[in-house]
PDB file of C-alpha atoms in Angstrom:
ATOM      1  CA  UNK U 200     -26.346   3.528 -14.842  1.00 84.00           C
ATOM      2  CA  UNK U 201     -23.462   5.670 -13.648  1.00 94.00           C
ATOM      3  CA  UNK U 202     -24.338   9.189 -12.416  1.00 95.00           C
ATOM      4  CA  UNK U 203     -22.300  12.219 -13.483  1.00 96.00           C
ATOM      5  CA  UNK U 204     -22.872  15.527 -11.686  1.00 95.00           C
ATOM      6  CA  UNK U 205     -22.188  18.747 -13.649  1.00 96.00           C
ATOM      7  CA  UNK U 206     -21.429  21.962 -11.821  1.00 94.00           C
ATOM      8  CA  UNK U 207     -21.047  25.065 -13.980  1.00 91.00           C
ATOM      9  CA  UNK U 208     -22.610  28.554 -13.851  1.00 89.00           C
ATOM     10  CA  UNK U 209     -23.103  28.539 -17.666  1.00 90.00           C
ATOM     11  CA  UNK U 210     -26.519  26.983 -18.564  1.00 92.00           C
ATOM     12  CA  UNK U 211     -25.388  26.427 -22.160  1.00 92.00           C
ATOM     13  CA  UNK U 212     -22.450  24.250 -21.022  1.00 91.00           C
ATOM     14  CA  UNK U 213     -24.656  22.327 -18.647  1.00 94.00           C
ATOM     15  CA  UNK U 214     -27.159  21.642 -21.435  1.00 95.00           C
ATOM     16  CA  UNK U 215     -24.539  20.642 -23.965  1.00 94.00           C
ATOM     17  CA  UNK U 216     -22.601  18.397 -21.645  1.00 95.00           C
ATOM     18  CA  UNK U 217     -25.778  16.920 -20.133  1.00 95.00           C
ATOM     19  CA  UNK U 218     -27.171  16.040 -23.580  1.00 96.00           C
ATOM     20  CA  UNK U 219     -23.902  14.444 -24.716  1.00 96.00           C
ATOM     21  CA  UNK U 220     -23.503  12.373 -21.607  1.00 96.00           C
ATOM     22  CA  UNK U 221     -27.119  11.247 -21.592  1.00 96.00           C
ATOM     23  CA  UNK U 222     -26.640   9.967 -25.129  1.00 95.00           C
ATOM     24  CA  UNK U 223     -23.678   7.955 -23.867  1.00 95.00           C
ATOM     25  CA  UNK U 224     -25.941   6.298 -21.289  1.00 96.00           C
ATOM     26  CA  UNK U 225     -25.057   8.269 -18.114  1.00 96.00           C
ATOM     27  CA  UNK U 226     -27.508   9.635 -15.616  1.00 95.00           C
ATOM     28  CA  UNK U 227     -27.041  13.361 -15.299  1.00 95.00           C
ATOM     29  CA  UNK U 228     -27.464  15.839 -12.453  1.00 94.00           C
ATOM     30  CA  UNK U 229     -26.818  19.537 -13.124  1.00 94.00           C
ATOM     31  CA  UNK U 230     -26.145  22.458 -10.812  1.00 93.00           C
ATOM     32  CA  UNK U 231     -25.530  26.069 -11.744  1.00 91.00           C
ATOM     33  CA  UNK U 232     -24.954  27.045  -8.080  1.00 89.00           C
ATOM     34  CA  UNK U 233     -21.975  25.477  -6.289  1.00 87.00           C
ATOM     35  CA  UNK U 234     -23.283  26.166  -2.784  1.00 86.00           C
ATOM     36  CA  UNK U 235     -26.674  24.621  -3.559  1.00 87.00           C
ATOM     37  CA  UNK U 236     -24.853  21.674  -5.105  1.00 90.00           C
ATOM     38  CA  UNK U 237     -22.833  21.094  -1.918  1.00 88.00           C
ATOM     39  CA  UNK U 238     -25.994  21.391   0.140  1.00 87.00           C
ATOM     40  CA  UNK U 239     -28.284  19.168  -1.955  1.00 85.00           C
ATOM     41  CA  UNK U 240     -26.159  16.636  -3.857  1.00 82.00           C
ATOM     42  CA  UNK U 241     -26.069  13.018  -2.644  1.00 83.00           C
ATOM     43  CA  UNK U 242     -22.431  12.179  -3.313  1.00 88.00           C
ATOM     44  CA  UNK U 243     -22.948   8.539  -2.367  1.00 85.00           C
ATOM     45  CA  UNK U 244     -24.851   8.066  -5.634  1.00 85.00           C
ATOM     46  CA  UNK U 245     -22.351  10.041  -7.702  1.00 93.00           C
ATOM     47  CA  UNK U 246     -19.743   8.297  -9.889  1.00 95.00           C
ATOM     48  CA  UNK U 247     -18.055  11.477 -11.150  1.00 95.00           C
ATOM     49  CA  UNK U 248     -18.289  15.249 -10.750  1.00 96.00           C
ATOM     50  CA  UNK U 249     -17.411  17.662 -13.518  1.00 96.00           C
ATOM     51  CA  UNK U 250     -16.635  21.045 -11.880  1.00 94.00           C
ATOM     52  CA  UNK U 251     -15.908  24.404 -13.453  1.00 91.00           C
ATOM     53  CA  UNK U 252     -12.711  25.815 -11.986  1.00 87.00           C
ATOM     54  CA  UNK U 253     -13.863  29.439 -12.253  1.00 83.00           C
ATOM     55  CA  UNK U 254     -17.367  30.579 -11.371  1.00 80.00           C
ATOM     56  CA  UNK U 255     -18.345  34.196 -10.634  1.00 74.00           C
ATOM     57  CA  UNK U 256     -19.559  33.421  -7.126  1.00 74.00           C
ATOM     58  CA  UNK U 257     -17.425  30.406  -6.227  1.00 75.00           C
ATOM     59  CA  UNK U 258     -13.810  29.167  -6.268  1.00 81.00           C
ATOM     60  CA  UNK U 259     -13.656  25.788  -7.957  1.00 84.00           C
ATOM     61  CA  UNK U 260     -10.518  24.882  -5.950  1.00 87.00           C
ATOM     62  CA  UNK U 261     -12.399  25.484  -2.714  1.00 89.00           C
ATOM     63  CA  UNK U 262     -15.260  23.335  -3.938  1.00 90.00           C
ATOM     64  CA  UNK U 263     -12.792  20.605  -4.872  1.00 91.00           C
ATOM     65  CA  UNK U 264     -11.337  20.654  -1.348  1.00 91.00           C
ATOM     66  CA  UNK U 265     -14.787  20.396   0.214  1.00 91.00           C
ATOM     67  CA  UNK U 266     -15.715  17.462  -1.997  1.00 92.00           C
ATOM     68  CA  UNK U 267     -12.521  15.650  -1.038  1.00 90.00           C
ATOM     69  CA  UNK U 268     -13.202  16.116   2.625  1.00 90.00           C
ATOM     70  CA  UNK U 269     -16.690  14.679   2.151  1.00 89.00           C
ATOM     71  CA  UNK U 270     -15.756  11.840  -0.208  1.00 89.00           C
ATOM     72  CA  UNK U 271     -11.990  11.424  -0.985  1.00 88.00           C
ATOM     73  CA  UNK U 272     -12.755   8.572  -3.442  1.00 89.00           C
ATOM     74  CA  UNK U 273     -15.109  10.643  -5.586  1.00 93.00           C
ATOM     75  CA  UNK U 274     -13.429  11.479  -8.935  1.00 95.00           C
ATOM     76  CA  UNK U 275     -13.628  15.168  -9.785  1.00 95.00           C
ATOM     77  CA  UNK U 276     -12.895  16.430 -13.298  1.00 95.00           C
ATOM     78  CA  UNK U 277     -12.075  20.127 -13.390  1.00 93.00           C
ATOM     79  CA  UNK U 278     -13.239  22.157 -16.407  1.00 91.00           C
ATOM     80  CA  UNK U 279     -11.063  25.118 -17.243  1.00 84.00           C
ATOM     81  CA  UNK U 280     -10.981  27.940 -19.705  1.00 77.00           C
ATOM     82  CA  UNK U 281      -7.950  29.064 -21.678  1.00 68.00           C
ATOM     83  CA  UNK U 282      -5.291  30.525 -19.398  1.00 67.00           C
ATOM     84  CA  UNK U 283      -6.281  28.459 -16.377  1.00 71.00           C
ATOM     85  CA  UNK U 284      -4.101  25.424 -17.198  1.00 72.00           C
ATOM     86  CA  UNK U 285      -1.636  26.175 -14.369  1.00 79.00           C
ATOM     87  CA  UNK U 286      -4.523  26.330 -11.968  1.00 80.00           C
ATOM     88  CA  UNK U 287      -5.876  23.069 -13.358  1.00 76.00           C
ATOM     89  CA  UNK U 288      -2.514  21.369 -12.862  1.00 80.00           C
ATOM     90  CA  UNK U 289      -2.569  22.574  -9.292  1.00 84.00           C
ATOM     91  CA  UNK U 290      -5.992  20.959  -8.983  1.00 85.00           C
ATOM     92  CA  UNK U 291      -4.580  17.646 -10.131  1.00 86.00           C
ATOM     93  CA  UNK U 292      -1.837  17.976  -7.499  1.00 86.00           C
ATOM     94  CA  UNK U 293      -4.589  18.533  -4.929  1.00 85.00           C
ATOM     95  CA  UNK U 294      -6.481  15.411  -5.877  1.00 89.00           C
ATOM     96  CA  UNK U 295      -8.594  16.133  -8.963  1.00 92.00           C
ATOM     97  CA  UNK U 296      -8.954  13.125 -11.256  1.00 93.00           C
ATOM     98  CA  UNK U 297      -8.414  15.119 -14.554  1.00 93.00           C
ATOM     99  CA  UNK U 298      -8.977  18.534 -16.112  1.00 90.00           C
ATOM    100  CA  UNK U 299     -10.547  19.448 -19.463  1.00 90.00           C
ATOM    101  CA  UNK U 300      -9.641  22.720 -21.178  1.00 87.00           C
ATOM    102  CA  UNK U 301     -12.596  24.369 -22.918  1.00 85.00           C
ATOM    103  CA  UNK U 302     -13.500  23.860 -25.646  1.00 85.00           C
ATOM    104  CA  UNK U 303     -12.674  20.148 -25.408  1.00 89.00           C
ATOM    105  CA  UNK U 304     -12.987  17.412 -27.963  1.00 91.00           C
ATOM    106  CA  UNK U 305     -15.767  14.871 -27.609  1.00 94.00           C
ATOM    107  CA  UNK U 306     -13.302  12.005 -27.418  1.00 95.00           C
ATOM    108  CA  UNK U 307     -11.345  13.787 -24.659  1.00 94.00           C
ATOM    109  CA  UNK U 308     -14.586  14.288 -22.683  1.00 95.00           C
ATOM    110  CA  UNK U 309     -15.719  10.709 -23.028  1.00 96.00           C
ATOM    111  CA  UNK U 310     -12.307   9.299 -22.177  1.00 96.00           C
ATOM    112  CA  UNK U 311     -12.035  11.375 -19.020  1.00 95.00           C
ATOM    113  CA  UNK U 312     -15.551  10.486 -17.815  1.00 96.00           C
ATOM    114  CA  UNK U 313     -15.191   6.778 -18.639  1.00 96.00           C
ATOM    115  CA  UNK U 314     -11.898   6.610 -16.739  1.00 95.00           C
ATOM    116  CA  UNK U 315     -13.333   8.422 -13.716  1.00 95.00           C
ATOM    117  CA  UNK U 316     -16.461   6.286 -13.601  1.00 95.00           C
ATOM    118  CA  UNK U 317     -14.319   3.131 -13.875  1.00 93.00           C
ATOM    119  CA  UNK U 318     -12.102   4.259 -10.968  1.00 91.00           C
ATOM    120  CA  UNK U 319     -15.170   5.016  -8.868  1.00 92.00           C
ATOM    121  CA  UNK U 320     -16.497   1.503  -9.592  1.00 89.00           C
ATOM    122  CA  UNK U 321     -13.183  -0.063  -8.613  1.00 87.00           C
ATOM    123  CA  UNK U 322     -13.059   1.946  -5.424  1.00 84.00           C
ATOM    124  CA  UNK U 323     -16.568   0.899  -4.464  1.00 84.00           C
ATOM    125  CA  UNK U 324     -15.747  -2.751  -5.163  1.00 84.00           C
ATOM    126  CA  UNK U 325     -12.616  -2.532  -2.958  1.00 83.00           C
ATOM    127  CA  UNK U 326     -14.580  -0.826  -0.207  1.00 81.00           C
ATOM    128  CA  UNK U 327     -17.264  -3.519  -0.303  1.00 83.00           C
ATOM    129  CA  UNK U 328     -14.665  -6.207  -0.204  1.00 87.00           C
ATOM    130  CA  UNK U 329     -12.913  -4.609   2.785  1.00 86.00           C
ATOM    131  CA  UNK U 330     -16.253  -4.332   4.622  1.00 87.00           C
ATOM    132  CA  UNK U 331     -16.960  -8.035   3.945  1.00 91.00           C
ATOM    133  CA  UNK U 332     -13.543  -9.076   5.140  1.00 92.00           C
ATOM    134  CA  UNK U 333     -13.872  -6.857   8.282  1.00 92.00           C
ATOM    135  CA  UNK U 334     -17.209  -8.481   9.026  1.00 94.00           C
ATOM    136  CA  UNK U 335     -15.592 -11.945   8.818  1.00 94.00           C
ATOM    137  CA  UNK U 336     -12.750 -10.814  11.041  1.00 93.00           C
ATOM    138  CA  UNK U 337     -15.237  -9.549  13.637  1.00 94.00           C
ATOM    139  CA  UNK U 338     -16.362 -13.165  14.092  1.00 95.00           C
ATOM    140  CA  UNK U 339     -12.912 -14.225  15.288  1.00 95.00           C
ATOM    141  CA  UNK U 340     -12.418 -14.728  19.013  1.00 94.00           C
ATOM    142  CA  UNK U 341      -9.544 -12.766  20.668  1.00 94.00           C
ATOM    143  CA  UNK U 342      -7.331 -15.881  20.568  1.00 94.00           C
ATOM    144  CA  UNK U 343      -8.256 -16.623  16.937  1.00 94.00           C
ATOM    145  CA  UNK U 344      -7.368 -13.006  16.190  1.00 94.00           C
ATOM    146  CA  UNK U 345      -3.957 -13.597  17.812  1.00 94.00           C
ATOM    147  CA  UNK U 346      -3.432 -16.598  15.591  1.00 94.00           C
ATOM    148  CA  UNK U 347      -4.544 -14.650  12.519  1.00 94.00           C
ATOM    149  CA  UNK U 348      -1.995 -11.978  13.163  1.00 93.00           C
ATOM    150  CA  UNK U 349       0.719 -14.548  13.713  1.00 92.00           C
ATOM    151  CA  UNK U 350      -0.208 -16.406  10.519  1.00 91.00           C
ATOM    152  CA  UNK U 351       0.388 -13.245   8.521  1.00 90.00           C
ATOM    153  CA  UNK U 352       4.038 -13.314   9.600  1.00 88.00           C
ATOM    154  CA  UNK U 353       4.491 -16.754   7.896  1.00 84.00           C
ATOM    155  CA  UNK U 354       5.724 -18.398  11.062  1.00 86.00           C
ATOM    156  CA  UNK U 355       5.189 -22.181  11.522  1.00 90.00           C
ATOM    157  CA  UNK U 356       2.767 -23.438  14.157  1.00 91.00           C
ATOM    158  CA  UNK U 357       5.564 -24.244  16.640  1.00 93.00           C
ATOM    159  CA  UNK U 358       6.840 -20.676  16.599  1.00 93.00           C
ATOM    160  CA  UNK U 359       3.317 -19.292  16.807  1.00 93.00           C
ATOM    161  CA  UNK U 360       2.646 -21.597  19.782  1.00 94.00           C
ATOM    162  CA  UNK U 361       5.765 -20.307  21.476  1.00 93.00           C
ATOM    163  CA  UNK U 362       4.884 -16.656  20.834  1.00 92.00           C
ATOM    164  CA  UNK U 363       1.333 -17.108  22.208  1.00 93.00           C
ATOM    165  CA  UNK U 364       2.293 -19.420  25.070  1.00 93.00           C
ATOM    166  CA  UNK U 365       0.149 -22.401  24.015  1.00 93.00           C
ATOM    167  CA  UNK U 366       0.668 -25.744  22.377  1.00 93.00           C
ATOM    168  CA  UNK U 367       1.098 -26.426  18.648  1.00 92.00           C
ATOM    169  CA  UNK U 368      -2.123 -28.463  18.761  1.00 94.00           C
ATOM    170  CA  UNK U 369      -3.997 -25.481  20.109  1.00 94.00           C
ATOM    171  CA  UNK U 370      -2.618 -23.308  17.318  1.00 93.00           C
ATOM    172  CA  UNK U 371      -3.734 -25.959  14.749  1.00 93.00           C
ATOM    173  CA  UNK U 372      -7.300 -25.827  16.088  1.00 94.00           C
ATOM    174  CA  UNK U 373      -7.415 -22.040  16.100  1.00 95.00           C
ATOM    175  CA  UNK U 374      -5.796 -21.916  12.682  1.00 93.00           C
ATOM    176  CA  UNK U 375      -8.469 -24.176  11.233  1.00 95.00           C
ATOM    177  CA  UNK U 376     -11.192 -22.012  12.745  1.00 95.00           C
ATOM    178  CA  UNK U 377      -9.571 -18.821  11.356  1.00 94.00           C
ATOM    179  CA  UNK U 378      -9.419 -20.387   7.891  1.00 94.00           C
ATOM    180  CA  UNK U 379     -13.073 -21.389   8.047  1.00 94.00           C
ATOM    181  CA  UNK U 380     -14.390 -18.105   9.416  1.00 95.00           C
ATOM    182  CA  UNK U 381     -12.325 -16.027   7.014  1.00 94.00           C
ATOM    183  CA  UNK U 382     -13.309 -18.319   4.145  1.00 93.00           C
ATOM    184  CA  UNK U 383      -9.649 -18.743   3.183  1.00 93.00           C
ATOM    185  CA  UNK U 384      -8.510 -21.675   1.062  1.00 92.00           C
ATOM    186  CA  UNK U 385      -4.827 -21.344   2.063  1.00 91.00           C
ATOM    187  CA  UNK U 386      -2.264 -19.214   3.855  1.00 90.00           C
ATOM    188  CA  UNK U 387      -1.823 -17.023   0.748  1.00 90.00           C
ATOM    189  CA  UNK U 388      -5.510 -16.043   1.039  1.00 91.00           C
ATOM    190  CA  UNK U 389      -4.984 -15.093   4.643  1.00 92.00           C
ATOM    191  CA  UNK U 390      -2.019 -12.877   3.770  1.00 90.00           C
ATOM    192  CA  UNK U 391      -3.970 -11.144   0.998  1.00 89.00           C
ATOM    193  CA  UNK U 392      -6.917 -10.519   3.316  1.00 91.00           C
ATOM    194  CA  UNK U 393      -4.611  -9.086   5.985  1.00 91.00           C
ATOM    195  CA  UNK U 394      -3.100  -6.681   3.451  1.00 88.00           C
ATOM    196  CA  UNK U 395      -6.529  -5.513   2.354  1.00 84.00           C
ATOM    197  CA  UNK U 396      -7.483  -4.981   5.978  1.00 88.00           C
ATOM    198  CA  UNK U 397      -4.339  -3.032   6.645  1.00 85.00           C
ATOM    199  CA  UNK U 398      -2.819  -5.736   8.855  1.00 83.00           C
ATOM    200  CA  UNK U 399       0.858  -6.160   7.923  1.00 66.00           C
ATOM    201  CA  UNK U 400       3.425  -8.494   9.496  1.00 59.00           C
ATOM    202  CA  UNK U 401       1.124  -9.202  12.359  1.00 52.00           C
ATOM    203  CA  UNK U 402       0.734  -5.543  13.359  1.00 53.00           C
TER     204      UNK U 402
END
């Protein structure tokens, strides 16, 4: 069950939004105090935050910036009243996932939340994949890591052997070990893994 956090100083809005999103199957956490929200909320469990852009005691843009520092991948949907659209556009430019102008249609609400939750899920999956690949890479010996980096360049074994100052046979042995440890079926798999790990052209 995806978790949506609602932050707004208006209890009526929190109640209405919370009820609607619960009906749609989301777990809801509500906060009417932005500072308390920042202090208490467990953002690791959050899939989306809906944040009012104007609250009497708090600046929604400042809260957005703090959220991004804590978790850049967390989608934040800004809620804005009439006349704040320019500010909302600025929030998008600063990293907000979307903005909803009050009063917003039910379809607009659900589309925005569904998209944000989907993006959060995709980001988590990518992060988990990178962590798994990094764990595999950590099992490589220094020489195997050298071969791994050379493989990414697409060079044949003879060239890799020359670059590393060893024999082609030695490269073949290390290459086989790299493929096994990284659980790669072919060179294309190795290249894709390197890209996901931020290793490009052997760098």
